[in-house]
Short mmCIF file of C-alpha atoms in Angstrom, two decimals:
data_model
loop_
_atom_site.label_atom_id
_atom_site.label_comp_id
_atom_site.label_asym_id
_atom_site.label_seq_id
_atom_site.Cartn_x
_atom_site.Cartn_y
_atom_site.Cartn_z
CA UNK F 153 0.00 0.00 0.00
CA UNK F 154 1.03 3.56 -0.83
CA UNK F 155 -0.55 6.85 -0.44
CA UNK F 156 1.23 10.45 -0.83
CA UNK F 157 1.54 12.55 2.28
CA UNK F 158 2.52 16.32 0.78
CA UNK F 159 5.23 15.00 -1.27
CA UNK F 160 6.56 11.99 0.74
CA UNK F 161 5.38 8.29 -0.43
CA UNK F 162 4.18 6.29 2.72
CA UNK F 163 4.68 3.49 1.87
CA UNK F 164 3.89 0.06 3.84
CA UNK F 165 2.92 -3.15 2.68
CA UNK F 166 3.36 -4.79 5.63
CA UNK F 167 6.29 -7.72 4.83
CA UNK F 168 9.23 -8.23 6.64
CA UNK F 169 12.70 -9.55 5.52
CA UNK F 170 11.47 -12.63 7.38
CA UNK F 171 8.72 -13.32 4.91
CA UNK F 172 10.77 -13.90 2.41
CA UNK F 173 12.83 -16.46 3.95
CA UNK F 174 10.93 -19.55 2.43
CA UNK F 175 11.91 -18.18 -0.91
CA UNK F 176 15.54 -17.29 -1.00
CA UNK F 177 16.92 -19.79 2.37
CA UNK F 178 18.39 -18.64 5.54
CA UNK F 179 21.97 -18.15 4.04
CA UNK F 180 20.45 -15.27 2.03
CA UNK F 181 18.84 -13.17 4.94
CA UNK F 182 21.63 -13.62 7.49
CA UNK F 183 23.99 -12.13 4.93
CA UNK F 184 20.98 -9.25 4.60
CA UNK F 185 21.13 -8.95 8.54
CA UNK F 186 24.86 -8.79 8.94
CA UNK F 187 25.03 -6.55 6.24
CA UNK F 188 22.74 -4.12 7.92
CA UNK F 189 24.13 -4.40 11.57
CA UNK F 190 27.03 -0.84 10.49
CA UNK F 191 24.02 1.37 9.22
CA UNK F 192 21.22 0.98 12.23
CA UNK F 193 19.67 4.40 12.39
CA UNK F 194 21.33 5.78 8.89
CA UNK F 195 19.15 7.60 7.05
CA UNK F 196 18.36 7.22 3.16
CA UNK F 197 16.37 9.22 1.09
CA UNK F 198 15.03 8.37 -2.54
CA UNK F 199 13.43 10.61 -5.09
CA UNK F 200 11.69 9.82 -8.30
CA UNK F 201 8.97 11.31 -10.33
CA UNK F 202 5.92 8.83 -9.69
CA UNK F 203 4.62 6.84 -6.95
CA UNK F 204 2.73 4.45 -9.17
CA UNK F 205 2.22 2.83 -13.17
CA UNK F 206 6.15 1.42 -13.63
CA UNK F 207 8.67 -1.04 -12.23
CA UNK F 208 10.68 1.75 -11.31
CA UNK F 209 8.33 2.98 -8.71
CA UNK F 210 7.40 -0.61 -7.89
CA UNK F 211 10.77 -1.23 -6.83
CA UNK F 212 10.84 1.38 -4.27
CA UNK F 213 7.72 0.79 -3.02
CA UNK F 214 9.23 -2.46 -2.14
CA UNK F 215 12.25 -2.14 -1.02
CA UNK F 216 11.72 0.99 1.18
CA UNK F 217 9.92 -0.88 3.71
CA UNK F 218 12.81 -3.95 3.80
CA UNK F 219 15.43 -0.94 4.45
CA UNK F 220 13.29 -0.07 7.05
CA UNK F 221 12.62 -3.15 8.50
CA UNK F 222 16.47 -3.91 8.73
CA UNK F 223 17.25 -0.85 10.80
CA UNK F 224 17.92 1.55 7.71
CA UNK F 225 15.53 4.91 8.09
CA UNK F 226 14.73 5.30 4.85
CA UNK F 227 12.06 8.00 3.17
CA UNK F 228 10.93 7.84 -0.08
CA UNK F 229 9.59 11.91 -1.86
CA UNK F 230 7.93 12.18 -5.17
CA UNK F 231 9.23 15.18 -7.22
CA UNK F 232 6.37 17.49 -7.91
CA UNK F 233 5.63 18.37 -11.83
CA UNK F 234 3.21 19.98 -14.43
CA UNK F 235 2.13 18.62 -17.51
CA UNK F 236 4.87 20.83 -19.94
CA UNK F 237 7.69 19.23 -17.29
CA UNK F 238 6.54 15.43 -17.81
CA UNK F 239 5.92 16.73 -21.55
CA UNK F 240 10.13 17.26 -21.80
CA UNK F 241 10.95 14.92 -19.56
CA UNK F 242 9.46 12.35 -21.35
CA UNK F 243 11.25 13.27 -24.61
CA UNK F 244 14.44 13.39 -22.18
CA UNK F 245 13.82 9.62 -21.91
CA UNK F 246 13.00 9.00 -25.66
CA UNK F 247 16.26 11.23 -26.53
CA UNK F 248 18.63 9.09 -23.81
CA UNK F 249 17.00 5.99 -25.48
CA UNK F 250 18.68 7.00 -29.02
CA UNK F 251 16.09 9.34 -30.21
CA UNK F 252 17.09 12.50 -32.16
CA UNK F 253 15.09 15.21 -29.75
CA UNK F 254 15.99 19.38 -29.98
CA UNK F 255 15.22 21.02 -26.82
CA UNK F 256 14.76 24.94 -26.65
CA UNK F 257 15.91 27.02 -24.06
CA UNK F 258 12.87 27.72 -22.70
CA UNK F 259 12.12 23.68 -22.11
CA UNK F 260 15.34 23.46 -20.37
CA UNK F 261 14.66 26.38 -18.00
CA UNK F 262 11.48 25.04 -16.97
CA UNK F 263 12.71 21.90 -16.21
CA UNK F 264 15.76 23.43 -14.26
CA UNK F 265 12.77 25.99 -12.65
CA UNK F 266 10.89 22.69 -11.56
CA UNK F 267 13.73 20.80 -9.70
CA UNK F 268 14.39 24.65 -8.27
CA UNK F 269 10.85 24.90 -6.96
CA UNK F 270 11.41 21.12 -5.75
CA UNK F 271 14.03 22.19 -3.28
CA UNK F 272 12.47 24.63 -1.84
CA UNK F 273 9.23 22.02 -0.33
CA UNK F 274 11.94 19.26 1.04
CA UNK F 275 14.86 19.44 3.58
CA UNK F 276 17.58 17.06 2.95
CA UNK F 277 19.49 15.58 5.99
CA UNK F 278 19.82 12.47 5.37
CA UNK F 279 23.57 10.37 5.70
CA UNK F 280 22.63 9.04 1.43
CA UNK F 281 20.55 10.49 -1.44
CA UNK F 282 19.71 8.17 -4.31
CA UNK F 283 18.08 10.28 -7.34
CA UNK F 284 16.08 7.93 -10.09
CA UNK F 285 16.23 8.91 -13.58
CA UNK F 286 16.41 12.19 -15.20
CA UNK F 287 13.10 13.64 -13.93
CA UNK F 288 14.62 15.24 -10.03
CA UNK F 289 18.55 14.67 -11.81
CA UNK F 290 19.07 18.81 -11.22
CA UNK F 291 18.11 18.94 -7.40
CA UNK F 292 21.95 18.47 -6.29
CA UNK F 293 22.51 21.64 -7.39
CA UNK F 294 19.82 23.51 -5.48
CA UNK F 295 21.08 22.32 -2.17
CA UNK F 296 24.83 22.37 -0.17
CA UNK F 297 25.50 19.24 -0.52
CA UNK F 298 26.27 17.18 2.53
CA UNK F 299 26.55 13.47 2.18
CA UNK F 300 26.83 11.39 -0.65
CA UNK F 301 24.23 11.53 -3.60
CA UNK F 302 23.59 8.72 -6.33
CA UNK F 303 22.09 9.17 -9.39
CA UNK F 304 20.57 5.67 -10.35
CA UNK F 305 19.58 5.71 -14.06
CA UNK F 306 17.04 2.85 -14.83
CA UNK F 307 16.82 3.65 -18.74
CA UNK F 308 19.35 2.10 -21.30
CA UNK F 309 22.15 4.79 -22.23
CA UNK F 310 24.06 2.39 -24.26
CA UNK F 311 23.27 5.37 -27.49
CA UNK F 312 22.05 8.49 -26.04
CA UNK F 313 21.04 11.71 -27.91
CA UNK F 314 24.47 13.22 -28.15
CA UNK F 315 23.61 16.83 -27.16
CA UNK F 316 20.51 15.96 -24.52
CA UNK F 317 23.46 13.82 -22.81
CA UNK F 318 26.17 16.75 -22.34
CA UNK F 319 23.33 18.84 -21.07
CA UNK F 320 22.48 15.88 -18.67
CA UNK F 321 25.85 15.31 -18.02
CA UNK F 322 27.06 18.45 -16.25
CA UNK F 323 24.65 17.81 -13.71
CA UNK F 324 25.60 13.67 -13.35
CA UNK F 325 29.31 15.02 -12.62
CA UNK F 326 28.11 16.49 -9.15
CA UNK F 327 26.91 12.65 -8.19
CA UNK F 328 29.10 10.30 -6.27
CA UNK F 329 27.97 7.53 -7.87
CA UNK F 330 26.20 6.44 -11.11
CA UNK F 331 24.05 3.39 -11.05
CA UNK F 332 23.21 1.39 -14.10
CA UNK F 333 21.76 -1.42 -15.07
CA UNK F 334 24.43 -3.15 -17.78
CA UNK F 335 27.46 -3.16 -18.74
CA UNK F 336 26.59 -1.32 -22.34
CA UNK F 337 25.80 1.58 -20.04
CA UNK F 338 28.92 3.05 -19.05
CA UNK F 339 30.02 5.85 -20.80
CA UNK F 340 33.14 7.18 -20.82
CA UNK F 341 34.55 10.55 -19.17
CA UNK F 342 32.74 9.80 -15.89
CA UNK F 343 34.54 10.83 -12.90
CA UNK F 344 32.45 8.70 -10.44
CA UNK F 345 32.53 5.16 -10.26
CA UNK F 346 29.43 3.63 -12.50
CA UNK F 347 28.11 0.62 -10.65
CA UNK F 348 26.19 -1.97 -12.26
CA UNK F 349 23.17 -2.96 -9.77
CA UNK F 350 20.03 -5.46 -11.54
CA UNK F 351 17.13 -4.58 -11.11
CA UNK F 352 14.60 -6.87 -9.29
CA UNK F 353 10.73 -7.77 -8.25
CA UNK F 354 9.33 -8.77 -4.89
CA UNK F 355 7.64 -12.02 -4.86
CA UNK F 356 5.41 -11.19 -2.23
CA UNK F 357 3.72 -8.40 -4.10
CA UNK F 358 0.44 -8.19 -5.56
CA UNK F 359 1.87 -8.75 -8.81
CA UNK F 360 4.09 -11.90 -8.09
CA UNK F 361 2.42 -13.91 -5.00
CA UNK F 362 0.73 -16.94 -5.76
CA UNK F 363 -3.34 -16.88 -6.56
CA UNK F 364 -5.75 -19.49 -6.37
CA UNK F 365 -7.71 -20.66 -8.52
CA UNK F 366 -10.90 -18.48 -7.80
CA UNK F 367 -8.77 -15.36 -7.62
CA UNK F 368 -7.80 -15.81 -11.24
CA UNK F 369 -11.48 -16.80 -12.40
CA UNK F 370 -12.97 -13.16 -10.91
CA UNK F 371 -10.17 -11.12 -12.31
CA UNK F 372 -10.45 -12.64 -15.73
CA UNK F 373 -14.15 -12.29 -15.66
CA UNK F 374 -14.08 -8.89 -14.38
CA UNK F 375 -11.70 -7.46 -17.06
CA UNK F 376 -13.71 -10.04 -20.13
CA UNK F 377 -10.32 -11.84 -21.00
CA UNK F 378 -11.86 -15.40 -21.83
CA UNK F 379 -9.42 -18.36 -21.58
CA UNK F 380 -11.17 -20.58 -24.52
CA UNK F 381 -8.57 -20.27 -26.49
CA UNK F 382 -4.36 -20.05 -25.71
CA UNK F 383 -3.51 -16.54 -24.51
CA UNK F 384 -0.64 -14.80 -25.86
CA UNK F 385 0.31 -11.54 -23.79
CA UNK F 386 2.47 -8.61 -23.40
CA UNK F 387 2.34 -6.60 -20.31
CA UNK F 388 4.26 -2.96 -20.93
CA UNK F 389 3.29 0.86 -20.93
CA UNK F 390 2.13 2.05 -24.34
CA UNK F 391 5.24 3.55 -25.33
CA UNK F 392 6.89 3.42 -28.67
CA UNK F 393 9.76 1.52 -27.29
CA UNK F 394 7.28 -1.27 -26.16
CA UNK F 395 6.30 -1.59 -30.10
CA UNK F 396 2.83 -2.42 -29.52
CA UNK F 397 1.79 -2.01 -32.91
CA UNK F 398 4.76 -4.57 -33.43
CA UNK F 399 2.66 -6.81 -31.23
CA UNK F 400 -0.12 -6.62 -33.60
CA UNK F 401 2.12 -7.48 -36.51
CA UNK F 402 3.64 -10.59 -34.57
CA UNK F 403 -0.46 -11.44 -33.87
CA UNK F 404 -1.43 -11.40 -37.53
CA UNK F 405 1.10 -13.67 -38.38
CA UNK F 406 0.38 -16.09 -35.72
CA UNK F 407 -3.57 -16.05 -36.08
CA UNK F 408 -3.04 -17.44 -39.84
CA UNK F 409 -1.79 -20.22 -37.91
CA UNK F 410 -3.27 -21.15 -34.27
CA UNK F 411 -6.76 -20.02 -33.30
CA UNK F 412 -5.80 -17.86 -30.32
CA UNK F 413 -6.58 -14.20 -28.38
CA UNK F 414 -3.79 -11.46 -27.81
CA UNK F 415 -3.67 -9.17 -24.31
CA UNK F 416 -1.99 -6.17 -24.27
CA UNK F 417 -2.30 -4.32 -20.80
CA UNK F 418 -0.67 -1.70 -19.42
CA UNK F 419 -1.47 1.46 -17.11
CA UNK F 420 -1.11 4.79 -17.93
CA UNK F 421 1.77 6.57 -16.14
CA UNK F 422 0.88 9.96 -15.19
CA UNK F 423 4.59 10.88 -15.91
CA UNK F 424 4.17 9.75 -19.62
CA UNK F 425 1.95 11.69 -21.46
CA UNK F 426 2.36 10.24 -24.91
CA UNK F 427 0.84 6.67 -23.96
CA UNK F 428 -2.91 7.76 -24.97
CA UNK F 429 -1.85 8.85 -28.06
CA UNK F 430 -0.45 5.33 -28.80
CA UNK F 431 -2.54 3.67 -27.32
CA UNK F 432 -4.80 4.97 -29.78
CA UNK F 433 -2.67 4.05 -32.87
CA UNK F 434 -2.82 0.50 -31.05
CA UNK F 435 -6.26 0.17 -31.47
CA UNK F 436 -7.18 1.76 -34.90
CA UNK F 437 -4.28 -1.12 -36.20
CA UNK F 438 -6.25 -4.04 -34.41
CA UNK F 439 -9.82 -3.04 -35.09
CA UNK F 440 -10.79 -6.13 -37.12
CA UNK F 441 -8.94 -8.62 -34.13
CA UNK F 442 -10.60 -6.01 -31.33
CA UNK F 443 -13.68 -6.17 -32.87
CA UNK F 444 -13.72 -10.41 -33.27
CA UNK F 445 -12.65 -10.50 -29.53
CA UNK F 446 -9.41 -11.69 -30.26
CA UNK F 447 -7.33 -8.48 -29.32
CA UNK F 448 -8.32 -7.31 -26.08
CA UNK F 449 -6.75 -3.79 -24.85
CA UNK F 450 -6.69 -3.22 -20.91
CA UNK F 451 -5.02 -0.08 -19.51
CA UNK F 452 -6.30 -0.80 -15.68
CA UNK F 453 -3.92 -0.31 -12.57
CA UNK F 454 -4.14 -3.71 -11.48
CA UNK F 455 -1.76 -5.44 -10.13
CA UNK F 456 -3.48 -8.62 -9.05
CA UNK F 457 -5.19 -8.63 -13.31
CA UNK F 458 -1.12 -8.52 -14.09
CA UNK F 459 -0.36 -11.19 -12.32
CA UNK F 460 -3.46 -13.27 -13.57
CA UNK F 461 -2.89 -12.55 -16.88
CA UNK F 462 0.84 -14.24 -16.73
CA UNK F 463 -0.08 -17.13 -14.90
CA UNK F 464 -2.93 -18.25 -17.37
CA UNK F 465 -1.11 -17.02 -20.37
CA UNK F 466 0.62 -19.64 -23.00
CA UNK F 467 3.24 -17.11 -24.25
CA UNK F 468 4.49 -13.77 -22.40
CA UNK F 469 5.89 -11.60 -25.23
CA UNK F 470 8.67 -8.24 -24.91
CA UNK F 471 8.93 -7.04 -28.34
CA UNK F 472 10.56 -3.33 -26.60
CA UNK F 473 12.91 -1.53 -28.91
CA UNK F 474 14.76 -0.56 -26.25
CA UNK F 475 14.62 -1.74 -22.68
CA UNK F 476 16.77 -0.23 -19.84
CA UNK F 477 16.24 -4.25 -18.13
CA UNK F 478 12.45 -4.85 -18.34
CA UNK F 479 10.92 -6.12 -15.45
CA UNK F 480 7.61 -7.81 -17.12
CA UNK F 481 10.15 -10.36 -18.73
CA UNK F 482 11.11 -10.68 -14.60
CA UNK F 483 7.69 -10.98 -13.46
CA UNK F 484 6.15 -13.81 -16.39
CA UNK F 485 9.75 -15.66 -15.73
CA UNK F 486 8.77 -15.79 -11.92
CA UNK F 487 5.29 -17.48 -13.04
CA UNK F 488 6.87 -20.27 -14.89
CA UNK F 489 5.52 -18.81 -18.21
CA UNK F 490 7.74 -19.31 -21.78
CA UNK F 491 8.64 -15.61 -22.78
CA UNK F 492 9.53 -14.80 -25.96
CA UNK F 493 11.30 -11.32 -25.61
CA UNK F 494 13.66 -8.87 -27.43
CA UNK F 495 17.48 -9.48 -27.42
CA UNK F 496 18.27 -5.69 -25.85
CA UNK F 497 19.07 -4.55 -23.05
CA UNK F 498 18.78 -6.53 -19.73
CA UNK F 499 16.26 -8.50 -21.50
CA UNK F 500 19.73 -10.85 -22.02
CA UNK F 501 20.44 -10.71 -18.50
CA UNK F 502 17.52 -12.75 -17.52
CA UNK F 503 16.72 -14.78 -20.85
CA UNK F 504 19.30 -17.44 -22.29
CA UNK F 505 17.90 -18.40 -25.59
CA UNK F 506 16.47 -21.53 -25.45
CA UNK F 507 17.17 -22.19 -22.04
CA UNK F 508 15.42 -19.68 -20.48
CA UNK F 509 12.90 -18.36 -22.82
CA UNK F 510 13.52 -17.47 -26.58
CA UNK F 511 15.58 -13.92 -28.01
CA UNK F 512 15.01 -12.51 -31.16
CA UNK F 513 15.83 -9.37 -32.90
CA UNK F 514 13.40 -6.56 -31.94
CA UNK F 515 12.64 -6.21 -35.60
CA UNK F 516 12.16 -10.19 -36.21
CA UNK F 517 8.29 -10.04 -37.01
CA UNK F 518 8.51 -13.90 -38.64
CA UNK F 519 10.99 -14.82 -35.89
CA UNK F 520 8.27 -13.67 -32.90
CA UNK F 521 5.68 -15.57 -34.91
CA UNK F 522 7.51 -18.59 -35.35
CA UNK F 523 8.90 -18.93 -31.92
CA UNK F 524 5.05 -18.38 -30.31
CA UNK F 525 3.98 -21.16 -32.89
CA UNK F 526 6.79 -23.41 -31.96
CA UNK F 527 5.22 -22.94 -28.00
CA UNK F 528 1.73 -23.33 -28.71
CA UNK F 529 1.82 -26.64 -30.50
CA UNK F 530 4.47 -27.85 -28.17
CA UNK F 531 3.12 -27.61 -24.17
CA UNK F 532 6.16 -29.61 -22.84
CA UNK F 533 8.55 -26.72 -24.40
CA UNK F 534 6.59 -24.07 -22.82
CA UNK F 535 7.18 -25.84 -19.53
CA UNK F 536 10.66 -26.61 -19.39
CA UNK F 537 11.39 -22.96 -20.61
CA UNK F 538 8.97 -21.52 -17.49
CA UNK F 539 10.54 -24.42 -14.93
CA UNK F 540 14.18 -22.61 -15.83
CA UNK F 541 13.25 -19.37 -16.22
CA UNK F 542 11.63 -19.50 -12.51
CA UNK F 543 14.70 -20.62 -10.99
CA UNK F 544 17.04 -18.09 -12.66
CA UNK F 545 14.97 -15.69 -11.19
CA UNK F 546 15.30 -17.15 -7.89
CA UNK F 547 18.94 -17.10 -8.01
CA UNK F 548 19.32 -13.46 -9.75
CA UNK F 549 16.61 -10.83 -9.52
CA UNK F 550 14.75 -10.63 -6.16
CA UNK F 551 14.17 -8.05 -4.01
CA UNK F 552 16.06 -9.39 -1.22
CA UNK F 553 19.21 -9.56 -3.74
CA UNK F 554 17.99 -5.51 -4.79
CA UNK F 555 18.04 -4.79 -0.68
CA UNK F 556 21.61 -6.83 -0.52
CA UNK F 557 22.90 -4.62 -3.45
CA UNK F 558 21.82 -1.52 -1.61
CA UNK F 559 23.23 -2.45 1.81
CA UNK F 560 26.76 -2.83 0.30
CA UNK F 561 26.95 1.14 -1.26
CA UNK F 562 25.56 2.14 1.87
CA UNK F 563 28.42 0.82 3.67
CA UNK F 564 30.69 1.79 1.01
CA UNK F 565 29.54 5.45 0.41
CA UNK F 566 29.08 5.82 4.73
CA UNK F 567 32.16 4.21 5.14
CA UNK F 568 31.15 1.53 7.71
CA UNK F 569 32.26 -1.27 5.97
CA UNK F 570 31.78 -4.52 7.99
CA UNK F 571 35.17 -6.15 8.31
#
């Protein structure tokens, strides 16, 4: 559960470290514990733009409470913006994704005017800042900086818009630290030390603990997503670097083939304001399948439909363009589902092709087809791809590995290193 208080996130969902010791053993969460026992009482704050609609901001809302709950005070503040500032920011993220942006003075000033009026509604005095993404990057420079501050970028830099990124970077030098999700993310004639950290889900959230049976049933039948036939699905934003329409391509193919019903659902950040606008595009392409019953658009903030919709789906698809790691291909993994994803960015990181799930070039509209074909009319593949995929997940990208990766650059950047 989270709810805003002025511009803080309270945030409490009510699990402990402890709960997740069935999952990940007992070696796991002693390390967590002694790992913790230098920074009782330290105090952490993070800042992003949104408190909702994105793994980004379900990450925090998960592992705020575990830093919490292992003696780390830690407070989480949503950067306050207008429209025009998510407007820019937004083609900040399409620009450090590779996209060929201008930006006027005036669209730099306001942004710089946001992060300025920012400051002046939140007192930093904590022992660790951590900044997320470019959105609150500028706020470093509207306070005297006392303790270390992190920026941690979540978005794939591996090409960025050449001039957005000099603009960016003369506020990234005043960091400490740069985190990043690969290693095609570094970039060069960075004074701070760039540290690779995975991202990572909770299992115990609303999006990744188990269901019964009946739970499934009511959210399908509230939502109309009908299981008669095999249920392909990609869960993303509409964004352009999801490829959506893509999706619809991929579908066509594979409906000259197998009778079956696509699901595209995702929510509507209110830090993205181009997704209606796609979203729209979306379904003008997939009229005829929308209007047959076989494409079925959902753009609820539901958690627990999420999490229904992988476990009863046949395929889980990630056709992104770009992906800074992409956490759906996390989340269907952790439900034993096949996915059939995009070989970019962290996407490779989780997926081993044909051990894992199945890569293809983002552009591969026959190769998508042919590898959801190849699932569909072979079950037993489907399995031993989710079986594997489940495990490597296990081993690589929980939360409690997230809060582990978090407790060693506090006690690197505070200096309290356990010996």
């Amino acid at each position: 559960m989270a709810y805003m208080d002025g511009i803080t996130c309270i945030c409490d969902n009510g699990r402990t470290l402890e709960d997740h010791r069935p999952i990940v053993g007992d070696d796991v969460i002693s390390g967590i514990y002694r790992k913790a026992a230098a920074l009782q009482g330290k105090r952490v704050l993070h800042v992003n733009s949104t408190y909702q609609s994105g793994g980004v901001a379900e990450m925090i809302l998960s592992l705020v409470p575990l830093m919490n709950d292992v003696g780390v005070r830690t407070q989480w503040n949503i950067l306050n913006g207008e429209g025009d500032f998510f407007t820019i920011t937004k083609n900040f993220h399409n620009a450090l994704q590779g996209q060929t942006i201008s930006f006027s003075d005036d669209e730099k000033g306001l942004y710089l005017r946001t992060n300025e009026c920012f400051s002046g509604q939140m007192k930093i005095d904590h022992d660790l800042v951590v900044i997320h993404d470019p959105q609150p990057l500028p706020l470093i420079r509207f306070y005297e900086k006392t303790q270390p501050w992190v920026w941690r970028c979540h978005v794939d830099l591996s090409n960025p818009d050449t001039e957005l990124w000099e603009f960016l970077k003369d506020f990234i030098l005043d960091y400490d630290r740069m985190v990043i999700s690969h290693e095609e993310y570094h970039r060069k004639g960075m004074s701070m030390e760039q540290w690779i950290c995975r991202p990572a889900i909770d299992p115990l959230s609303e999006k990744n603990r188990d269901l019964t049976d009946a739970e499934i049933a009511g959210l399908l039948e509230k939502y109309g997503v009908p299981i008669d036939k095999p249920l392909i699905t990609q869960i993303s934003r509409f964004d352009k670097w999801k490829d959506p329409e893509g999706v619809i391509d991929v579908f066509a193919r594979v409906r000259e083939h197998v009778d079956c019903r696509l699901v595209l659902c995702g929510s509507m950040a209110p830090d993205d304001p181009e997704g209606w606008a796609i979203y729209r595009r979306v379904e003008e392409k997939a009229r005829e399948f929308i209007d047959a019953g076989d494409v079925i658009l959902i753009t609820a903030e539901d958690h627990l439909l999420v999490n229904a919709l992988q476990r009863v789906s046949c395929v889980i698809l990630q056709k992104s363009l770009r992906e800074g790691f992409g956490l759906t291909v996390t989340e269907g993994l952790w439900k034993g589902r096949p996915v059939i994803a995009s070989r970019i960015g962290g996407i490779p990181l989780q997926i081993e092709d044909g051990e894992t799930g199945f890569l293809l070039d983002p552009t591969d509209t026959d190769g998508f087809a042919w590898r959801i074909r190849q699932v569909l009319e072979n079950p037993e593949l489907g399995e031993r791809l989710g079986r594997a995929g489940k495990e490597h997940v296990r081993q690589n990208f929980l939360i409690t590995r997230l809060l582990s990766d978090y407790l060693d650059m506090l006690n690197t950047e505070l200096g309290v290193l356990n010996t």
